[in-house]
CSV table of N, CA and C in Angstrom, one decimal:
chain,number,residue,atom,x,y,z
A,1,MET,N,0.8,-1.2,0.0
A,1,MET,CA,0.0,0.0,0.0
A,1,MET,C,0.9,1.2,0.0
A,2,THR,N,0.6,2.1,-0.9
A,2,THR,CA,1.4,3.4,-1.0
A,2,THR,C,0.7,4.5,-0.2
A,3,GLU,N,1.5,5.1,0.6
A,3,GLU,CA,1.0,6.2,1.4
A,3,GLU,C,1.3,7.5,0.7
A,4,VAL,N,0.3,8.3,0.5
A,4,VAL,CA,0.5,9.6,-0.2
A,4,VAL,C,0.6,10.7,0.9
A,5,MET,N,1.8,11.4,1.0
A,5,MET,CA,2.0,12.4,2.0
A,5,MET,C,1.7,13.8,1.3
A,6,THR,N,0.8,14.5,1.9
A,6,THR,CA,0.5,15.9,1.4
A,6,THR,C,0.9,16.9,2.4
A,7,GLU,N,1.8,17.8,2.0
A,7,GLU,CA,2.2,18.8,2.9
A,7,GLU,C,1.1,19.9,3.1
A,8,GLN,N,0.9,20.3,4.3
A,8,GLN,CA,-0.1,21.3,4.6
A,8,GLN,C,0.5,22.4,5.4
A,9,THR,N,-0.1,23.6,5.3
A,9,THR,CA,0.3,24.7,6.1
A,9,THR,C,-1.0,25.3,6.7
A,10,LYS,N,-0.9,25.9,7.8
A,10,LYS,CA,-2.1,26.4,8.5
A,10,LYS,C,-2.1,28.0,8.3
A,11,LEU,N,-3.2,28.5,7.9
A,11,LEU,CA,-3.3,29.9,7.6
A,11,LEU,C,-4.4,30.6,8.4
A,12,ILE,N,-4.1,31.9,8.8
A,12,ILE,CA,-5.2,32.7,9.4
A,12,ILE,C,-5.7,33.5,8.2
A,13,VAL,N,-7.0,33.5,8.0
A,13,VAL,CA,-7.7,34.2,6.9
A,13,VAL,C,-8.4,35.5,7.5
A,14,PHE,N,-8.2,36.6,6.8
A,14,PHE,CA,-8.8,37.8,7.3
A,14,PHE,C,-9.3,38.6,6.1
A,15,GLN,N,-10.2,39.6,6.4
A,15,GLN,CA,-10.9,40.4,5.4
A,15,GLN,C,-10.3,41.8,5.4
A,16,LEU,N,-10.1,42.3,4.2
A,16,LEU,CA,-9.6,43.6,4.0
A,16,LEU,C,-10.2,44.1,2.6
A,17,HIS,N,-11.0,45.1,2.7
A,17,HIS,CA,-11.6,45.7,1.5
A,17,HIS,C,-12.2,44.7,0.5
A,18,ASP,N,-13.1,43.8,1.0
A,18,ASP,CA,-13.8,42.8,0.3
A,18,ASP,C,-13.0,41.7,-0.3
A,19,LYS,N,-11.7,41.6,0.1
A,19,LYS,CA,-10.9,40.5,-0.3
A,19,LYS,C,-10.5,39.7,0.9
A,20,GLU,N,-10.2,38.4,0.7
A,20,GLU,CA,-9.7,37.6,1.7
A,20,GLU,C,-8.2,37.4,1.6
A,21,TYR,N,-7.5,37.7,2.7
A,21,TYR,CA,-6.0,37.6,2.8
A,21,TYR,C,-5.7,36.5,3.8
A,22,ALA,N,-4.4,36.0,3.7
A,22,ALA,CA,-4.0,35.0,4.6
A,22,ALA,C,-2.6,35.2,5.1
A,23,LEU,N,-2.3,34.8,6.3
A,23,LEU,CA,-1.0,34.8,6.9
A,23,LEU,C,-0.7,33.4,7.4
A,24,GLU,N,0.5,33.0,7.4
A,24,GLU,CA,0.9,31.7,8.0
A,24,GLU,C,0.7,31.8,9.5
A,25,VAL,N,0.0,30.8,10.1
A,25,VAL,CA,-0.3,30.9,11.5
A,25,VAL,C,0.9,30.9,12.4
A,26,GLU,N,2.0,30.4,11.9
A,26,GLU,CA,3.3,30.4,12.7
A,26,GLU,C,3.7,31.8,13.1
A,27,ASN,N,3.3,32.8,12.3
A,27,ASN,CA,3.7,34.2,12.5
A,27,ASN,C,2.6,34.9,13.4
A,28,VAL,N,1.5,34.3,13.7
A,28,VAL,CA,0.4,35.0,14.4
A,28,VAL,C,0.5,34.6,15.9
A,29,ARG,N,0.5,35.6,16.7
A,29,ARG,CA,0.5,35.3,18.2
A,29,ARG,C,-0.9,35.3,18.7
A,30,SER,N,-1.7,36.3,18.3
A,30,SER,CA,-3.1,36.3,18.8
A,30,SER,C,-3.9,37.2,17.9
A,31,ILE,N,-5.2,37.2,18.1
A,31,ILE,CA,-6.1,38.1,17.4
A,31,ILE,C,-6.9,38.9,18.5
A,32,GLU,N,-6.9,40.2,18.4
A,32,GLU,CA,-7.4,41.0,19.5
A,32,GLU,C,-8.5,41.9,18.9
A,33,LYS,N,-9.4,42.4,19.8
A,33,LYS,CA,-10.3,43.4,19.4
A,33,LYS,C,-9.6,44.7,19.4
A,34,LEU,N,-10.0,45.7,18.6
A,34,LEU,CA,-9.4,47.0,18.5
A,34,LEU,C,-9.6,47.7,19.7
A,35,GLU,N,-8.5,48.2,20.3
A,35,GLU,CA,-8.6,49.1,21.5
A,35,GLU,C,-7.9,50.4,21.3
A,36,HIS,N,-7.9,51.2,22.3
A,36,HIS,CA,-7.3,52.6,22.1
A,36,HIS,C,-5.9,52.5,21.6
A,37,ILE,N,-5.6,53.3,20.6
A,37,ILE,CA,-4.3,53.4,20.0
A,37,ILE,C,-3.7,54.7,20.4
A,38,THR,N,-2.5,54.8,20.9
A,38,THR,CA,-1.9,56.0,21.2
A,38,THR,C,-1.0,56.4,20.0
A,39,ARG,N,-1.3,57.6,19.4
A,39,ARG,CA,-0.6,58.0,18.2
A,39,ARG,C,0.9,58.4,18.6
A,40,VAL,N,1.8,58.1,17.7
A,40,VAL,CA,3.2,58.5,17.9
A,40,VAL,C,3.6,59.4,16.8
A,41,PRO,N,4.1,60.6,17.2
A,41,PRO,CA,4.4,61.6,16.1
A,41,PRO,C,5.6,61.1,15.2
A,42,LYS,N,5.6,61.6,14.0
A,42,LYS,CA,6.6,61.4,13.0
A,42,LYS,C,6.8,60.0,12.6
A,43,THR,N,5.7,59.2,12.6
A,43,THR,CA,5.7,57.8,12.1
A,43,THR,C,5.0,57.8,10.7
A,44,PRO,N,5.3,56.8,9.9
A,44,PRO,CA,4.6,56.8,8.6
A,44,PRO,C,3.1,56.7,8.8
A,45,GLU,N,2.4,57.2,7.8
A,45,GLU,CA,0.9,57.2,7.9
A,45,GLU,C,0.3,55.9,8.2
A,46,TYR,N,0.8,54.8,7.8
A,46,TYR,CA,0.2,53.5,8.0
A,46,TYR,C,0.5,53.0,9.4
A,47,VAL,N,1.4,53.6,10.2
A,47,VAL,CA,1.6,53.2,11.6
A,47,VAL,C,0.6,54.1,12.4
A,48,LYS,N,-0.5,53.4,12.9
A,48,LYS,CA,-1.5,54.1,13.6
A,48,LYS,C,-1.1,54.6,15.0
A,49,GLY,N,-0.1,54.0,15.5
A,49,GLY,CA,0.4,54.3,16.9
A,49,GLY,C,0.8,53.0,17.6
A,50,VAL,N,0.7,53.1,18.9
A,50,VAL,CA,1.1,51.9,19.7
A,50,VAL,C,-0.1,51.6,20.7
A,51,ILE,N,-0.1,50.3,21.1
A,51,ILE,CA,-1.0,49.9,22.2
A,51,ILE,C,-0.2,49.2,23.3
A,52,ASN,N,-0.8,49.1,24.5
A,52,ASN,CA,-0.2,48.4,25.6
A,52,ASN,C,-1.0,47.1,25.7
A,53,LEU,N,-0.4,46.1,25.2
A,53,LEU,CA,-1.1,44.8,25.2
A,53,LEU,C,-0.4,43.9,26.2
A,54,ARG,N,-1.1,43.6,27.3
A,54,ARG,CA,-0.6,42.8,28.4
A,54,ARG,C,0.8,43.2,28.8
A,55,GLY,N,1.0,44.6,28.9
A,55,GLY,CA,2.3,45.1,29.4
A,55,GLY,C,3.4,45.3,28.4
A,56,VAL,N,3.0,44.9,27.1
A,56,VAL,CA,4.0,45.1,26.0
A,56,VAL,C,3.5,46.2,25.1
A,57,VAL,N,4.3,47.2,24.9
A,57,VAL,CA,4.0,48.3,24.0
A,57,VAL,C,4.3,47.8,22.6
A,58,THR,N,3.2,47.8,21.7
A,58,THR,CA,3.3,47.2,20.4
A,58,THR,C,2.9,48.2,19.3
A,59,PRO,N,3.7,48.4,18.3
A,59,PRO,CA,3.2,49.2,17.1
A,59,PRO,C,2.1,48.6,16.4
A,60,ILE,N,1.2,49.5,15.9
A,60,ILE,CA,0.0,49.0,15.2
A,60,ILE,C,0.0,49.6,13.8
A,61,VAL,N,-0.1,48.7,12.8
A,61,VAL,CA,-0.1,49.1,11.4
A,61,VAL,C,-1.5,48.9,10.8
A,62,ASP,N,-2.0,49.9,10.1
A,62,ASP,CA,-3.3,49.8,9.4
A,62,ASP,C,-3.0,49.2,8.0
A,63,LEU,N,-3.4,48.0,7.7
A,63,LEU,CA,-3.1,47.4,6.5
A,63,LEU,C,-3.8,48.1,5.3
A,64,ARG,N,-5.0,48.6,5.5
A,64,ARG,CA,-5.6,49.4,4.4
A,64,ARG,C,-4.7,50.5,3.9
A,65,VAL,N,-4.2,51.3,4.9
A,65,VAL,CA,-3.3,52.4,4.5
A,65,VAL,C,-2.0,51.9,3.9
A,66,ARG,N,-1.5,50.8,4.5
A,66,ARG,CA,-0.2,50.2,4.0
A,66,ARG,C,-0.4,49.8,2.5
A,67,PHE,N,-1.6,49.3,2.2
A,67,PHE,CA,-1.8,48.8,0.8
A,67,PHE,C,-2.4,49.8,-0.1
A,68,GLY,N,-2.5,51.1,0.4
A,68,GLY,CA,-3.1,52.1,-0.4
A,68,GLY,C,-4.6,52.0,-0.7
A,69,LEU,N,-5.3,51.3,0.1
A,69,LEU,CA,-6.7,51.1,0.0
A,69,LEU,C,-7.5,52.3,0.7
A,70,SER,N,-8.7,52.5,0.3
A,70,SER,CA,-9.5,53.5,1.0
A,70,SER,C,-9.8,53.1,2.4
A,71,SER,N,-9.8,54.1,3.3
A,71,SER,CA,-10.1,53.8,4.7
A,71,SER,C,-11.6,53.7,5.0
A,72,VAL,N,-11.9,53.0,6.0
A,72,VAL,CA,-13.3,52.9,6.4
A,72,VAL,C,-13.4,53.0,8.0
A,73,GLN,N,-14.6,53.3,8.5
A,73,GLN,CA,-14.7,53.3,9.9
A,73,GLN,C,-14.5,52.0,10.5
A,74,ASP,N,-13.9,52.0,11.7
A,74,ASP,CA,-13.8,50.7,12.4
A,74,ASP,C,-15.2,50.2,12.8
A,75,THR,N,-15.4,48.9,12.8
A,75,THR,CA,-16.6,48.3,13.2
A,75,THR,C,-16.4,47.3,14.3
A,76,GLU,N,-17.5,46.7,14.8
A,76,GLU,CA,-17.3,45.6,15.8
A,76,GLU,C,-16.6,44.4,15.3
A,77,HIS,N,-16.4,44.3,14.0
A,77,HIS,CA,-15.7,43.2,13.4
A,77,HIS,C,-14.2,43.5,13.2
A,78,THR,N,-13.8,44.8,13.3
A,78,THR,CA,-12.4,45.2,13.2
A,78,THR,C,-11.5,44.4,14.2
A,79,ARG,N,-10.4,43.9,13.7
A,79,ARG,CA,-9.5,43.2,14.6
A,79,ARG,C,-8.1,43.6,14.4
A,80,VAL,N,-7.3,43.3,15.4
A,80,VAL,CA,-5.8,43.5,15.3
A,80,VAL,C,-5.2,42.1,15.4
A,81,ILE,N,-4.5,41.7,14.3
A,81,ILE,CA,-3.8,40.5,14.3
A,81,ILE,C,-2.4,40.7,14.8
A,82,MET,N,-2.1,40.2,15.9
A,82,MET,CA,-0.7,40.3,16.5
A,82,MET,C,0.2,39.3,15.9
A,83,VAL,N,1.2,39.8,15.2
A,83,VAL,CA,2.1,38.9,14.5
A,83,VAL,C,3.5,39.2,15.0
A,84,ILE,N,4.4,38.2,14.8
A,84,ILE,CA,5.7,38.3,15.3
A,84,ILE,C,6.6,37.8,14.1
A,85,LEU,N,7.7,38.6,13.9
A,85,LEU,CA,8.6,38.2,12.9
A,85,LEU,C,10.0,38.7,13.3
A,86,GLU,N,10.9,37.7,13.5
A,86,GLU,CA,12.3,38.0,13.9
A,86,GLU,C,12.3,38.8,15.2
A,87,ASP,N,11.6,38.4,16.2
A,87,ASP,CA,11.5,39.0,17.5
A,87,ASP,C,10.8,40.4,17.5
A,88,LYS,N,10.2,40.8,16.4
A,88,LYS,CA,9.5,42.0,16.3
A,88,LYS,C,8.0,41.7,16.4
A,89,GLU,N,7.3,42.3,17.4
A,89,GLU,CA,5.9,42.0,17.4
A,89,GLU,C,5.1,43.3,17.0
A,90,VAL,N,4.2,43.1,16.1
A,90,VAL,CA,3.4,44.2,15.5
A,90,VAL,C,2.0,43.8,15.4
A,91,GLY,N,1.1,44.7,15.5
A,91,GLY,CA,-0.4,44.5,15.3
A,91,GLY,C,-0.8,45.0,14.0
A,92,LEU,N,-1.6,44.2,13.3
A,92,LEU,CA,-2.1,44.6,12.0
A,92,LEU,C,-3.6,44.8,12.0
A,93,ILE,N,-4.1,46.0,11.7
A,93,ILE,CA,-5.5,46.2,11.7
A,93,ILE,C,-6.1,45.7,10.5
A,94,VAL,N,-7.2,44.8,10.6
A,94,VAL,CA,-7.9,44.3,9.5
A,94,VAL,C,-9.4,44.5,9.7
A,95,ASP,N,-10.2,44.3,8.6
A,95,ASP,CA,-11.6,44.5,8.7
A,95,ASP,C,-12.3,43.4,9.5
A,96,ALA,N,-11.8,42.2,9.4
A,96,ALA,CA,-12.4,41.1,10.2
A,96,ALA,C,-11.4,39.9,10.1
A,97,ALA,N,-11.4,39.1,11.1
A,97,ALA,CA,-10.6,37.8,11.1
A,97,ALA,C,-11.6,36.7,10.8
A,98,ASN,N,-11.5,35.9,9.8
A,98,ASN,CA,-12.5,35.0,9.3
A,98,ASN,C,-12.3,33.6,9.7
A,99,ASP,N,-11.1,33.0,9.6
A,99,ASP,CA,-10.9,31.6,9.6
A,99,ASP,C,-9.5,31.2,9.9
A,100,VAL,N,-9.4,30.0,10.4
A,100,VAL,CA,-8.1,29.3,10.4
A,100,VAL,C,-8.2,28.1,9.5
A,101,LEU,N,-7.4,28.0,8.5
A,101,LEU,CA,-7.6,26.9,7.5
A,101,LEU,C,-6.3,26.1,7.4
A,102,ASP,N,-6.5,24.8,7.2
A,102,ASP,CA,-5.3,23.9,6.8
A,102,ASP,C,-5.4,23.9,5.2
A,103,VAL,N,-4.3,24.2,4.6
A,103,VAL,CA,-4.2,24.3,3.2
A,103,VAL,C,-3.1,23.5,2.6
A,104,ARG,N,-3.4,22.7,1.6
A,104,ARG,CA,-2.3,21.9,1.0
A,104,ARG,C,-1.3,22.9,0.3
A,105,THR,N,-0.1,22.7,0.4
A,105,THR,CA,0.9,23.6,-0.2
A,105,THR,C,0.8,23.6,-1.7
A,106,GLU,N,0.3,22.5,-2.3
A,106,GLU,CA,0.1,22.4,-3.7
A,106,GLU,C,-1.1,23.4,-4.2
A,107,ASP,N,-1.9,23.8,-3.3
A,107,ASP,CA,-3.0,24.7,-3.6
A,107,ASP,C,-2.5,26.2,-3.6
A,108,ILE,N,-1.3,26.4,-3.2
A,108,ILE,CA,-0.7,27.8,-3.2
A,108,ILE,C,0.1,28.0,-4.5
A,109,GLU,N,-0.4,29.0,-5.2
A,109,GLU,CA,0.3,29.4,-6.5
A,109,GLU,C,1.2,30.6,-6.3
A,110,ASP,N,2.2,30.8,-7.1
A,110,ASP,CA,3.0,31.9,-7.0
A,110,ASP,C,2.2,33.2,-7.2
A,111,SER,N,2.8,34.3,-6.7
A,111,SER,CA,2.2,35.6,-6.8
A,111,SER,C,1.9,35.9,-8.3
A,112,PRO,N,0.7,36.3,-8.6
A,112,PRO,CA,0.4,36.7,-10.0
A,112,PRO,C,1.2,38.0,-10.3
A,113,ASP,N,1.6,38.2,-11.6
A,113,ASP,CA,2.3,39.4,-12.0
A,113,ASP,C,1.2,40.4,-12.4
A,114,VAL,N,0.9,41.3,-11.4
A,114,VAL,CA,-0.1,42.3,-11.6
A,114,VAL,C,0.6,43.7,-11.5
A,115,ALA,N,0.9,44.3,-12.6
A,115,ALA,CA,1.6,45.6,-12.6
A,115,ALA,C,0.6,46.6,-12.2
A,116,GLY,N,1.1,47.6,-11.4
A,116,GLY,CA,0.3,48.7,-11.0
A,116,GLY,C,-0.5,48.5,-9.8
A,117,VAL,N,-0.5,47.3,-9.2
A,117,VAL,CA,-1.3,47.1,-8.0
A,117,VAL,C,-0.3,47.2,-6.9
A,118,GLN,N,-0.5,48.2,-6.0
A,118,GLN,CA,0.4,48.5,-4.9
A,118,GLN,C,0.6,47.4,-4.0
A,119,GLU,N,-0.5,46.7,-3.6
A,119,GLU,CA,-0.4,45.6,-2.7
A,119,GLU,C,0.4,44.4,-3.3
A,120,ALA,N,0.6,44.3,-4.6
A,120,ALA,CA,1.2,43.2,-5.2
A,120,ALA,C,2.6,42.9,-4.7
A,121,ASP,N,3.3,44.0,-4.2
A,121,ASP,CA,4.6,43.8,-3.7
A,121,ASP,C,4.6,42.9,-2.4
A,122,TYR,N,3.5,42.9,-1.7
A,122,TYR,CA,3.4,42.2,-0.5
A,122,TYR,C,2.8,40.8,-0.6
A,123,VAL,N,2.5,40.4,-1.9
A,123,VAL,CA,1.8,39.1,-2.1
A,123,VAL,C,2.8,38.0,-2.3
A,124,ALA,N,2.7,36.9,-1.5
A,124,ALA,CA,3.6,35.8,-1.6
A,124,ALA,C,3.0,34.7,-2.5
A,125,GLY,N,1.7,34.7,-2.6
A,125,GLY,CA,1.1,33.8,-3.5
A,125,GLY,C,-0.4,33.9,-3.4
A,126,VAL,N,-1.1,33.0,-4.1
A,126,VAL,CA,-2.6,33.0,-4.1
A,126,VAL,C,-3.0,31.5,-3.8
A,127,VAL,N,-3.9,31.4,-2.9
A,127,VAL,CA,-4.4,30.1,-2.4
A,127,VAL,C,-5.8,29.9,-3.1
A,128,LYS,N,-5.9,28.7,-3.8
A,128,LYS,CA,-7.1,28.4,-4.5
A,128,LYS,C,-7.8,27.3,-3.7
A,129,LEU,N,-9.1,27.7,-3.2
A,129,LEU,CA,-9.9,26.8,-2.4
A,129,LEU,C,-11.3,26.8,-3.0
A,130,ASP,N,-11.6,25.7,-3.7
A,130,ASP,CA,-12.9,25.7,-4.4
A,130,ASP,C,-13.2,27.0,-5.1
A,131,LYS,N,-14.2,27.8,-4.6
A,131,LYS,CA,-14.5,29.1,-5.2
A,131,LYS,C,-13.9,30.3,-4.6
A,132,ARG,N,-13.1,30.0,-3.5
A,132,ARG,CA,-12.4,31.1,-2.8
A,132,ARG,C,-11.0,31.3,-3.3
A,133,LEU,N,-10.5,32.5,-3.3
A,133,LEU,CA,-9.1,32.9,-3.6
A,133,LEU,C,-8.6,33.7,-2.4
A,134,LEU,N,-7.6,33.2,-1.8
A,134,LEU,CA,-7.0,33.9,-0.7
A,134,LEU,C,-5.6,34.5,-1.1
A,135,ILE,N,-5.4,35.7,-0.7
A,135,ILE,CA,-4.1,36.4,-1.1
A,135,ILE,C,-3.2,36.1,0.1
A,136,LEU,N,-2.1,35.3,-0.1
A,136,LEU,CA,-1.2,35.0,0.9
A,136,LEU,C,-0.1,36.1,1.0
A,137,LEU,N,0.0,36.7,2.2
A,137,LEU,CA,0.9,37.9,2.3
A,137,LEU,C,2.4,37.4,2.7
A,138,HIS,N,3.3,38.2,2.2
A,138,HIS,CA,4.7,38.1,2.6
A,138,HIS,C,4.9,39.0,3.8
A,139,LEU,N,4.8,38.5,5.0
A,139,LEU,CA,4.9,39.3,6.2
A,139,LEU,C,6.1,40.1,6.3
A,140,ASP,N,7.3,39.5,5.9
A,140,ASP,CA,8.5,40.3,6.0
A,140,ASP,C,8.5,41.6,5.1
A,141,LYS,N,7.8,41.5,4.0
A,141,LYS,CA,7.7,42.7,3.1
A,141,LYS,C,6.7,43.7,3.7
A,142,VAL,N,5.6,43.2,4.3
A,142,VAL,CA,4.7,44.1,4.9
A,142,VAL,C,5.3,44.9,6.0
A,143,LEU,N,6.2,44.2,6.8
A,143,LEU,CA,6.8,44.9,7.9
A,143,LEU,C,8.2,45.5,7.6
A,144,GLN,N,8.6,45.4,6.4
A,144,GLN,CA,9.9,45.8,6.0
A,144,GLN,C,10.4,47.2,6.5
A,145,ALA,N,9.6,48.2,6.4
A,145,ALA,CA,10.0,49.5,6.7
A,145,ALA,C,9.9,49.9,8.1
A,146,LEU,N,9.4,49.0,9.0
A,146,LEU,CA,9.2,49.3,10.4
A,146,LEU,C,10.5,49.2,11.1
């Protein structure tokens, strides 16, 4: 009997401007409700400020602004995804956190070549799941200028 091994990766799926994005769960520490953000002068526009989360002061990035998307009012579904990359912890404001999915690595395709789309620089690939398309983000590129 031949055993077929399928590699999988676990993804956090979130909503931003009517699209579904994903991050590898290994980079996600927690998902929090949006709380008071203290502005910090002379930071890039996409850095909304800092929060004190369980005693740790953490910078908060608005992904809509980072990707050049139009801004919207925060809602009860707005969340902050706390991510960690190379000992740097950052919160990412998203419209909603939707799912945690196990995805076969063969369902992840390379980033499409879309010229002129600002967020394309941050796209690591596209995940095809039945009728859903998830945009897999390159977290290191999203956080590059911080």
